[in-house]
Structures are given as C-alpha cells and as structure tokens.
Short mmCIF file of C-alpha atoms and ligand atoms in Angstrom, two decimals:
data_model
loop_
_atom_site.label_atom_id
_atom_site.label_comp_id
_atom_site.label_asym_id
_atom_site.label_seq_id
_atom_site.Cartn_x
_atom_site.Cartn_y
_atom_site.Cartn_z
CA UNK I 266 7.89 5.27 7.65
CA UNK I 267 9.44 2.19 6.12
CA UNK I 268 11.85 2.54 3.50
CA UNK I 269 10.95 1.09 -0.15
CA UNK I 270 12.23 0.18 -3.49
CA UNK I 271 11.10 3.79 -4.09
CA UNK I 272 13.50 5.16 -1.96
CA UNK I 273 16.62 3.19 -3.19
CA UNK I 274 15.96 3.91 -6.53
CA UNK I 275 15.36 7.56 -5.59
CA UNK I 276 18.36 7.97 -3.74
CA UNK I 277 20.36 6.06 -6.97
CA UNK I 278 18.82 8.47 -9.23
CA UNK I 279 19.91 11.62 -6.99
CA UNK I 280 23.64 10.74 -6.86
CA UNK I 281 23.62 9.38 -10.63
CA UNK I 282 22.21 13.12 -11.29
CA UNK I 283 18.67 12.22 -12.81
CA UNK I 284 16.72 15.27 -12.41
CA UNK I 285 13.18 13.15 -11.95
CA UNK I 286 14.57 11.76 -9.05
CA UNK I 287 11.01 12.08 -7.01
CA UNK I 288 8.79 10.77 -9.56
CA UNK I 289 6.95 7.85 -7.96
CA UNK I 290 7.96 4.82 -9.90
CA UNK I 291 4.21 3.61 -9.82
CA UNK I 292 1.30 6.73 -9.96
CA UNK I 293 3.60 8.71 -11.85
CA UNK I 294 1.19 11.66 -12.14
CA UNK I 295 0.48 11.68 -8.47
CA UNK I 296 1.58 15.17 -8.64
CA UNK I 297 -0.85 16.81 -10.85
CA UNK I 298 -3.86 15.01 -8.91
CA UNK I 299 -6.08 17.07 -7.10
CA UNK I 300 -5.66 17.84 -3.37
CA UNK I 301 -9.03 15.50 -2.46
CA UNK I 302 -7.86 12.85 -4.81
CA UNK I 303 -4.55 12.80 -3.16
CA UNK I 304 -5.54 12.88 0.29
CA UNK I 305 -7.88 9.77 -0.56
CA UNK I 306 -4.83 7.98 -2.09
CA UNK I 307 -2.59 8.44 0.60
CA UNK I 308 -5.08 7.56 3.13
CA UNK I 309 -6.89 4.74 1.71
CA UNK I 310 -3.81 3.23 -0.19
CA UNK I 311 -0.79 4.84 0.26
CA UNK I 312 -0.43 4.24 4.11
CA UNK I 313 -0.85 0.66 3.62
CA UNK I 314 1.34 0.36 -0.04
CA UNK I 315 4.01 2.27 2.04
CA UNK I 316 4.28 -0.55 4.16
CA UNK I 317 4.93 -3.55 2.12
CA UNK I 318 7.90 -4.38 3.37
CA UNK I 319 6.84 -4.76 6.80
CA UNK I 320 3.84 -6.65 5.42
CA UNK I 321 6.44 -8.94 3.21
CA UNK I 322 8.52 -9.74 6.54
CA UNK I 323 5.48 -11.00 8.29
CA UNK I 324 4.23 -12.89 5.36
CA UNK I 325 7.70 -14.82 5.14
CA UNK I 326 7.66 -15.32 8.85
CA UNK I 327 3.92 -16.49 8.91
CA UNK I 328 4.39 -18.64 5.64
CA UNK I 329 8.26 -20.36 6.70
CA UNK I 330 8.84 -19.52 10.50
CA UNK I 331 5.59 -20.85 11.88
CA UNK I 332 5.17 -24.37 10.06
CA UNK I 333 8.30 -24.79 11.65
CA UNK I 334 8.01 -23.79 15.06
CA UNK I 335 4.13 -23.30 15.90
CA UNK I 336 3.49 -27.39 16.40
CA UNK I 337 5.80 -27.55 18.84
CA UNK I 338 4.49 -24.29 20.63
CA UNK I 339 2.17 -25.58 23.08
CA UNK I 340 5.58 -26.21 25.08
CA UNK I 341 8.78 -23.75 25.33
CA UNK I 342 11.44 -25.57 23.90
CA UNK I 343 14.70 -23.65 23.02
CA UNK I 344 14.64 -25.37 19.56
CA UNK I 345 11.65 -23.29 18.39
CA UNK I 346 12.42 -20.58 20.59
CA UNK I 347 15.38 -19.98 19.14
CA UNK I 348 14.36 -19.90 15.65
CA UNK I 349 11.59 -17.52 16.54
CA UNK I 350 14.58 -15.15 17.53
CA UNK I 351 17.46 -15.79 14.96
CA UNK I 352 14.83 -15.15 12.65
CA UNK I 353 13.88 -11.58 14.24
CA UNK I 354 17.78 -10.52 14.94
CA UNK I 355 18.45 -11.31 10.94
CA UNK I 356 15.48 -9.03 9.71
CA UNK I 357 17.20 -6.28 12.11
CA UNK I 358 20.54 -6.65 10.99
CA UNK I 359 19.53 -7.06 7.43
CA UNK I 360 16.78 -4.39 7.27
CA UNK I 361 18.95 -1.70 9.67
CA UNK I 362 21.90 -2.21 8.48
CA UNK I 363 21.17 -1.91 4.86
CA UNK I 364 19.76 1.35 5.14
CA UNK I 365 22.72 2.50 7.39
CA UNK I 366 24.66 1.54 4.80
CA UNK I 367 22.55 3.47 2.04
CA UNK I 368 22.79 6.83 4.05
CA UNK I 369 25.85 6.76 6.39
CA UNK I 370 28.09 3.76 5.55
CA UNK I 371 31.47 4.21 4.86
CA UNK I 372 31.83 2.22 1.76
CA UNK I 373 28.93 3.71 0.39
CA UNK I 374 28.83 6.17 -2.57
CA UNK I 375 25.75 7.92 -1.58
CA UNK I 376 26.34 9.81 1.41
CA UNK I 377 29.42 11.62 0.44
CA UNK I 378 27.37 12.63 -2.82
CA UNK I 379 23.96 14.47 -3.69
CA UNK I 380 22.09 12.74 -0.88
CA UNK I 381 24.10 14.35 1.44
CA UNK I 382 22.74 18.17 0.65
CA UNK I 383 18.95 16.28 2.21
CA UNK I 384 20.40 15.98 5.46
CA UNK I 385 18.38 17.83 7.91
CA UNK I 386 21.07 18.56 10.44
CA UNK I 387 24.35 18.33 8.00
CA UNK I 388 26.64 17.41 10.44
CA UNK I 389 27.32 13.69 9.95
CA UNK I 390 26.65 12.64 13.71
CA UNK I 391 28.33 9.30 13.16
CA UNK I 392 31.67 10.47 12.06
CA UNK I 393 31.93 12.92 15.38
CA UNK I 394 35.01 12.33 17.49
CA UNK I 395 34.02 10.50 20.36
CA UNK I 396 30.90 9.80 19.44
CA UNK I 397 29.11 6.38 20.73
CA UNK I 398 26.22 7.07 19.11
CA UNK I 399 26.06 3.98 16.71
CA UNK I 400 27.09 1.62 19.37
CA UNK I 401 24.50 2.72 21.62
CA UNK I 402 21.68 2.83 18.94
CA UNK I 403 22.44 -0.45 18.04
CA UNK I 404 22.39 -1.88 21.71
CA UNK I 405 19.01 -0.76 22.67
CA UNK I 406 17.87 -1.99 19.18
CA UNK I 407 18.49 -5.18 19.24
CA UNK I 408 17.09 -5.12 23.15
CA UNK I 409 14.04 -3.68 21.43
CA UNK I 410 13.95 -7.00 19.34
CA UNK I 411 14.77 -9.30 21.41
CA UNK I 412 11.76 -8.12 23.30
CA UNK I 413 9.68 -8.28 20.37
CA UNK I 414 10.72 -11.88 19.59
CA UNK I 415 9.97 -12.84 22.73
CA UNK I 416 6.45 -10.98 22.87
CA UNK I 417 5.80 -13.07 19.25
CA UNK I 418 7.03 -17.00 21.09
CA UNK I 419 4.85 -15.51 23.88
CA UNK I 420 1.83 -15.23 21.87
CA UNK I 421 2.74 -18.36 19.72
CA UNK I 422 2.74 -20.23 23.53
CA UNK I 423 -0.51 -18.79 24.10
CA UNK I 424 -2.18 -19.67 20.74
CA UNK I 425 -0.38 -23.32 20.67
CA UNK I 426 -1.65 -24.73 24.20
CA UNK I 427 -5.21 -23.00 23.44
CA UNK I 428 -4.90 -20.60 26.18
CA UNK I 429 -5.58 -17.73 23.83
CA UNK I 430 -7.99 -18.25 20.88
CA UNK I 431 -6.89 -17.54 17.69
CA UNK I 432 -7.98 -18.85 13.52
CA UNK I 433 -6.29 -20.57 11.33
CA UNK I 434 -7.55 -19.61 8.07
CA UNK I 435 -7.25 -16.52 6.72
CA UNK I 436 -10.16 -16.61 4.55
CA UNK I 437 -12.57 -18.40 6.88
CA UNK I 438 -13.53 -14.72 7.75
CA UNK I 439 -12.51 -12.95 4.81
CA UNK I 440 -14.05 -8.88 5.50
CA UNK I 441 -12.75 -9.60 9.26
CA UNK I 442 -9.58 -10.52 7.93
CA UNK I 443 -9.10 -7.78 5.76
CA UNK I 444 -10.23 -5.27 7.54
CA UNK I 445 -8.46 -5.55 11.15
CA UNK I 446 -5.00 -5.51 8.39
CA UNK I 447 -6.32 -2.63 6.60
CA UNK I 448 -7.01 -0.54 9.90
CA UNK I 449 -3.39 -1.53 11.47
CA UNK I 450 -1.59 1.34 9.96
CA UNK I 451 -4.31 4.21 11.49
CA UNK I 452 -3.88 1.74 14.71
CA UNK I 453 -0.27 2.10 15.03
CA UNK I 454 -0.49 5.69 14.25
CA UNK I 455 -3.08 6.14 17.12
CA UNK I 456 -1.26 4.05 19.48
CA UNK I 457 2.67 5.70 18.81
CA UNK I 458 0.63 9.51 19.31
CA UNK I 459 -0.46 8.58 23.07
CA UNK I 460 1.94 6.01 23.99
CA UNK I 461 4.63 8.87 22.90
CA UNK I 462 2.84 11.96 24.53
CA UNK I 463 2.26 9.77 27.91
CA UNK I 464 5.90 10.15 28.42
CA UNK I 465 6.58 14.08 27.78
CA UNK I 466 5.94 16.47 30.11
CA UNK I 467 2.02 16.23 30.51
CA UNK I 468 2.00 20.46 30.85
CA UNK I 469 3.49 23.01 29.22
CA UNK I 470 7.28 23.55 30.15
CA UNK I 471 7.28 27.03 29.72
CA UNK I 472 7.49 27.86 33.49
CA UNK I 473 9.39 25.36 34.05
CA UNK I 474 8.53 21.72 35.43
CA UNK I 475 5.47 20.87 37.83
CA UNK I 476 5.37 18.89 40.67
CA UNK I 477 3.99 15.93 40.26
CA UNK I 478 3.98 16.10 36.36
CA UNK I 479 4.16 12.42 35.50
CA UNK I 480 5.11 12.49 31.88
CA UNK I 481 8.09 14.53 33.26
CA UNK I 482 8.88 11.89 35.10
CA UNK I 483 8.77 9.33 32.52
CA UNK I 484 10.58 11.38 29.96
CA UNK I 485 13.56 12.05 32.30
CA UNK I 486 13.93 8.40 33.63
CA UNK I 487 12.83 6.24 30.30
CA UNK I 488 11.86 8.52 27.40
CA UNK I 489 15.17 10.58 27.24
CA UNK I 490 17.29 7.86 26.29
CA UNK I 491 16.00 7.95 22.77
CA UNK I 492 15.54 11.30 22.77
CA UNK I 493 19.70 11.56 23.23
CA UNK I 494 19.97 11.09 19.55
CA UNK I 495 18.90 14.63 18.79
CA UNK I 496 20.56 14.44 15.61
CA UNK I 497 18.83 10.69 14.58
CA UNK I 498 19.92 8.04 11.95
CA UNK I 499 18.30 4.56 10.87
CA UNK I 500 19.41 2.96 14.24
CA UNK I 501 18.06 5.64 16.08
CA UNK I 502 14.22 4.90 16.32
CA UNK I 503 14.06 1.48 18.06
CA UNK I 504 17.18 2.71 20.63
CA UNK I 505 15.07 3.12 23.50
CA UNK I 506 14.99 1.99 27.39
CA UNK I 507 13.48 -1.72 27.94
CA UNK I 508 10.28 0.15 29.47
CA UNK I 509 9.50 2.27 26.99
CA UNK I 510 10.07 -0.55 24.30
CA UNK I 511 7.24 -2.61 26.87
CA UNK I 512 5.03 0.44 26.33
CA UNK I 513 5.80 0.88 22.62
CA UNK I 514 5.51 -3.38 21.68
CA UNK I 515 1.75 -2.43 23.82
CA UNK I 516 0.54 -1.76 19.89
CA UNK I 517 0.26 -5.85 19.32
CA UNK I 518 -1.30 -6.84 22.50
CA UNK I 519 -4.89 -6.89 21.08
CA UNK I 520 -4.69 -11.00 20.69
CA UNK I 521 -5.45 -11.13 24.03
CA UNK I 522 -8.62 -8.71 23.47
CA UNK I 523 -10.38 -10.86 20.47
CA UNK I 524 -9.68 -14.04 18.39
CA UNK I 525 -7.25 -12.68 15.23
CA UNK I 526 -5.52 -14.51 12.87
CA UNK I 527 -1.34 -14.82 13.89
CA UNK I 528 -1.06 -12.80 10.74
CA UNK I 529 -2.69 -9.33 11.90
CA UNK I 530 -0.25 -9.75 14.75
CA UNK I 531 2.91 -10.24 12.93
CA UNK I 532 2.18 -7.78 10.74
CA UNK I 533 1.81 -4.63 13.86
CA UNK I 534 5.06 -6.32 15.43
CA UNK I 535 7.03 -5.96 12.37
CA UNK I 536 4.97 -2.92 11.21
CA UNK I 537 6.53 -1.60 15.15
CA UNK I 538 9.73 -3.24 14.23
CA UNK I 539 10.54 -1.86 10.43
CA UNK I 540 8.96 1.16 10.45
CA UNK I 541 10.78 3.62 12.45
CA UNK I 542 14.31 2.93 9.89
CA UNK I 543 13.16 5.50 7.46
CA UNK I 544 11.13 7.52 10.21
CA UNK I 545 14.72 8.44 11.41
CA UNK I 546 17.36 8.43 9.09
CA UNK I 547 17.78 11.96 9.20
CA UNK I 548 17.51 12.60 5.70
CA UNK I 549 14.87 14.23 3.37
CA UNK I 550 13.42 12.78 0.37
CA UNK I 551 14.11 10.54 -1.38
CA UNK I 552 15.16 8.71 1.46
CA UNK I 553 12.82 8.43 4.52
CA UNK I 554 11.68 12.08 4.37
CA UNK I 555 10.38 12.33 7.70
CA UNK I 556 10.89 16.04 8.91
CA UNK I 557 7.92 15.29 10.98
CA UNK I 558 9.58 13.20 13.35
CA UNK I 559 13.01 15.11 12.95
CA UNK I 560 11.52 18.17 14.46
CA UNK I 561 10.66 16.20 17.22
CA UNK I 562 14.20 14.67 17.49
CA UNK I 563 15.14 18.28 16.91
CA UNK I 564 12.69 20.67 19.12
CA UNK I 565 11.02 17.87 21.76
CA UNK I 566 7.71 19.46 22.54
CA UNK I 567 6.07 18.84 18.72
CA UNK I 568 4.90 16.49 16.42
CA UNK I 569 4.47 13.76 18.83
CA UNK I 570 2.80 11.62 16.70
CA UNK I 571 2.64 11.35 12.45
CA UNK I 572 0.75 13.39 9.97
CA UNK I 573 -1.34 10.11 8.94
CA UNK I 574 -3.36 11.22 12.56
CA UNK I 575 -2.77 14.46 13.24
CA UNK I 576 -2.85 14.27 17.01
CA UNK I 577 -0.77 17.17 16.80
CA UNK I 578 -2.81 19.41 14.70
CA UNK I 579 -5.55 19.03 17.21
CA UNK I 580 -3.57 19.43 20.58
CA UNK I 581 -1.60 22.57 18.98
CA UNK I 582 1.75 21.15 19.20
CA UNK I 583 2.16 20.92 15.48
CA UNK I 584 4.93 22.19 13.77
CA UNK I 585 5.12 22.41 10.04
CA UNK I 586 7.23 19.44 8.40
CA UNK I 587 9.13 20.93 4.67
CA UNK I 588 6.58 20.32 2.19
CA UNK I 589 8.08 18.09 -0.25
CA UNK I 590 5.80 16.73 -3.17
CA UNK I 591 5.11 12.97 -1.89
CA UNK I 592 2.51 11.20 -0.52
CA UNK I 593 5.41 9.67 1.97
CA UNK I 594 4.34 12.49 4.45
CA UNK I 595 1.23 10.98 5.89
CA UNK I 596 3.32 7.77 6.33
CA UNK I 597 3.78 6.28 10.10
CA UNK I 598 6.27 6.33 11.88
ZN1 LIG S 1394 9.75 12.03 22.24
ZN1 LIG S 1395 12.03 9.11 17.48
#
C-alpha cells in the first residue's frame, strides 16, 4: 500500500490527540455504508485512489523526464541514461526516507508519541544494539532501483529505435488507454501473489522440507534475504536479493507482449517501486496499516499475497489481518 496525504494527516491528528483521527478526509461516511457498497468502493475506486502517488510520480516522469531524454533514446548515451536514474534514486530517497522519518526518525515527534502504541511488534527494531538493519534495507533498495531504472532506459531503448512498438498519444485509444491503467492495480496484485508463493516452500513444512521442493530452494538462497526483516519498516519491502527484484520488476514486462502507451508502464514500475513503503512500515492505521503483510513478515507461511486478491483465502493460507475500519485493507502491496 502506498502511503497518502491521508495517512500524514492521520498520523498528525493521532499524536496532536484528535479523537477522529481515522475519518477519511474525503468519503467521510465511508463507515456507515453498507458492506456491498463498500466492497464496490474499495474495489472499483479505492484500489486505484489509493495509489495516486505512484500514479503522480509516473505522470511527472512521463510529462518532464521523457521530453528530455526519449529523443535521444534510440542510442544509449550516459547523458540520458543518467537522468533516467538520478531521477529514480531521488523519488527513493525522497519517498523512503520521508516516511522513515514519519514513523522511526529520530528527530521526529511522532514515533516517540501516540503512533507508537500502532506498532505491531513494539520493539523499535531500528534502535536495537547492533542492529544493521537500516543499512542493509537501504542497500538492497536502492539495488532494487537501480534495477528498475535500468529496466525503464531499457524499454525507452526499445521504444526509441522502433524495436518495440509502442503509442504516443494517450487518447488516440482512449477505452484501451484507460482500461489497461485501471486493471494495473488487480495486475500487480495477481502478479506479487504468484511471483511471492513461487519462492516459499511449494508444500507444506509441517514434516519438515522435501526433496526436491523448489520454492524451498528459492526461499533459502534468494527469498530469505527479505524475509530477515521479520520485524519490517518502510525500507524493508524493496530490500531484497538482485534475483528476486528480476522476478518481482517481471510485473512491467508486458511492453514486450502488446503495443502500450510508456505511461501504463511507468505507472506498474513505480506502482512496484512506491508501493511496498506503507505495505511495511510496521505500523497500524493510520499509517500504512498493513497487518496483512506483517503476518507474513511475522509467521512466513500466510498471506502471501494482499486482500485486494485473495489468493490466500482460496489456497487456505489466510490468516486474519486486525480489522480496522478502512478501506486501506484491500490495498496492494
Ligand atoms: Zn515471503
Ligand atoms: Zn514483505
């Protein structure tokens, strides 16, 4: 889940002891809809509003970063190369940072106040003698992006020299348009379940490994690595191994399956990029909310995917997130 205005201001009124503190700030009677009227909000609207500042980073980067680096794509040149990544290493630092700063930073007021009773697991894992945690998240992070930059001057290489086919115009195709960036969010969600359950133990664990088990495999040698920050925080959900970041990015390879607008592809790398900030901040609501995800963190063998597709609720390995009254808990992760 991406973190929004709604959650800053949530978090504010928390500590500043404002007792409507989870009122949405828009849809302010959300709570006394109906349960169908509510599950068509947060599955038709919701899960895309909830993701506007993903959206808002690919806008900026289609509307600034490619009139000045796609003409001069159809060769790699480090001048456009390199704005392609300063661009993506700024959003992380901005984007990560902040919110490390809004739940765990030193010189910030809110951790050491209200917000800090939403912790899931109280201990604050970043303030733990010894502890490399943050150093470690942030490392495999920024491999993550780099990774992801280079996937987008990849693409941008591809489109520019008309080796890959691609339009221009938005509205030239305006349902086509629309609809591949309305069904992005389900995508992603459909895409993190298997991509995620492909490296776990493919059987159950309860008698202990099998032979042969692939997703064993995988999850001792790749998947583990993010799985070491048990007790998670913002930097926590891109920190994974360069292969399972290769497997993970996998969610904005469809370019090379049909012509789509650069767009629709920005928009799934940041949406991959963003998202998981809030998914793992380790903190009820207001801020990210996500006990979905932190039982995985937590347990290992659960919630492998989101509540938006409920992979989980199918395959049995569901276990219930804390209720809270939001529509933030069908929100990827
Ligand atoms: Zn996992
Ligand atoms: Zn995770």
């Amino acid at each position: 889940m991406t973190f929004g205005i709604r959650n800053i201001v949530g978090i504010h009124r928390l500590h500043i002891g404002q007792k409507n503190y989870l009122t949405p700030l828009l849809f302010k009677t959300y709570e006394k809809w109906s349960y169908w009227k509510k599950e068509a909000f947060d599955y038709l609207i919701w899960c895309h509003l909830s993701h506007a500042l993903d959206f808002s980073i690919a806008l900026l980067c289609w509307l600034w970063i490619f009139p000045i680096t796609f003409p001069e794509a159809n060769q790699w040149h480090i001048k456009w190369v390199s704005r392609v990544f300063l661009y993506n290493i700024a959003c992380e630092f901005i984007f990560y940072s902040f919110w490390h700063w809004m739940t765990y930073g030193r010189t910030s007021p809110y951790p050491r106040g209200s917000l800090h009773e939403k912790k899931f697991n109280p201990i604050n894992q970043y303030e733990e003698k010894n502890q490399h945690q943050l150093l470690r998240e942030i490392t495999f992070t920024t491999l993550g992006w780099l990774q992801s930059a280079f996937v987008q001057c990849v693409f941008m290489w591809l489109w520019a020299s008309g080796r890959l086919p691609y339009y221009n115009d938005f509205w030239s195709r305006p349902f086509f348009s629309i609809y591949i960036l309305l069904i992005i969010a389900y995508w992603r969600e459909f895409h993190f379940y298997w991509v995620h359950r492909f490296m776990h133990p493919w059987w159950s664990v309860q008698n202990g490994l099998r032979q042969g088990d692939i997703g064993a495999f995988l999850y001792r040698h790749i998947h583990s690595l993010h799985h070491r920050s048990y007790n998670p925080g913002p930097w926590s959900g891109l920190s994974m191994h360069p292969i399972e970041h290769f497997i993970y990015y996998t969610c904005a390879y469809f370019p090379l399956l049909f012509s789509c607008h650069p767009l629709h592809f920005l928009y799934t790398k940041f949406h991959a990029d963003i998202a998981p900030i809030g998914g793992h901040d380790g903190y009820d609501y207001p801020a990210g909310g996500r006990s979905f995800h932190y039982l995985h963190h937590a347990f290992f063998e659960c919630n492998y995917g989101g509540p938006l597709v409920n992979f989980d609720r199918l395959f049995g390995t569901y276990k219930e997130s804390i209720k809270k009254p939001s529509g933030d808990d069908k929100q990827t992760n």
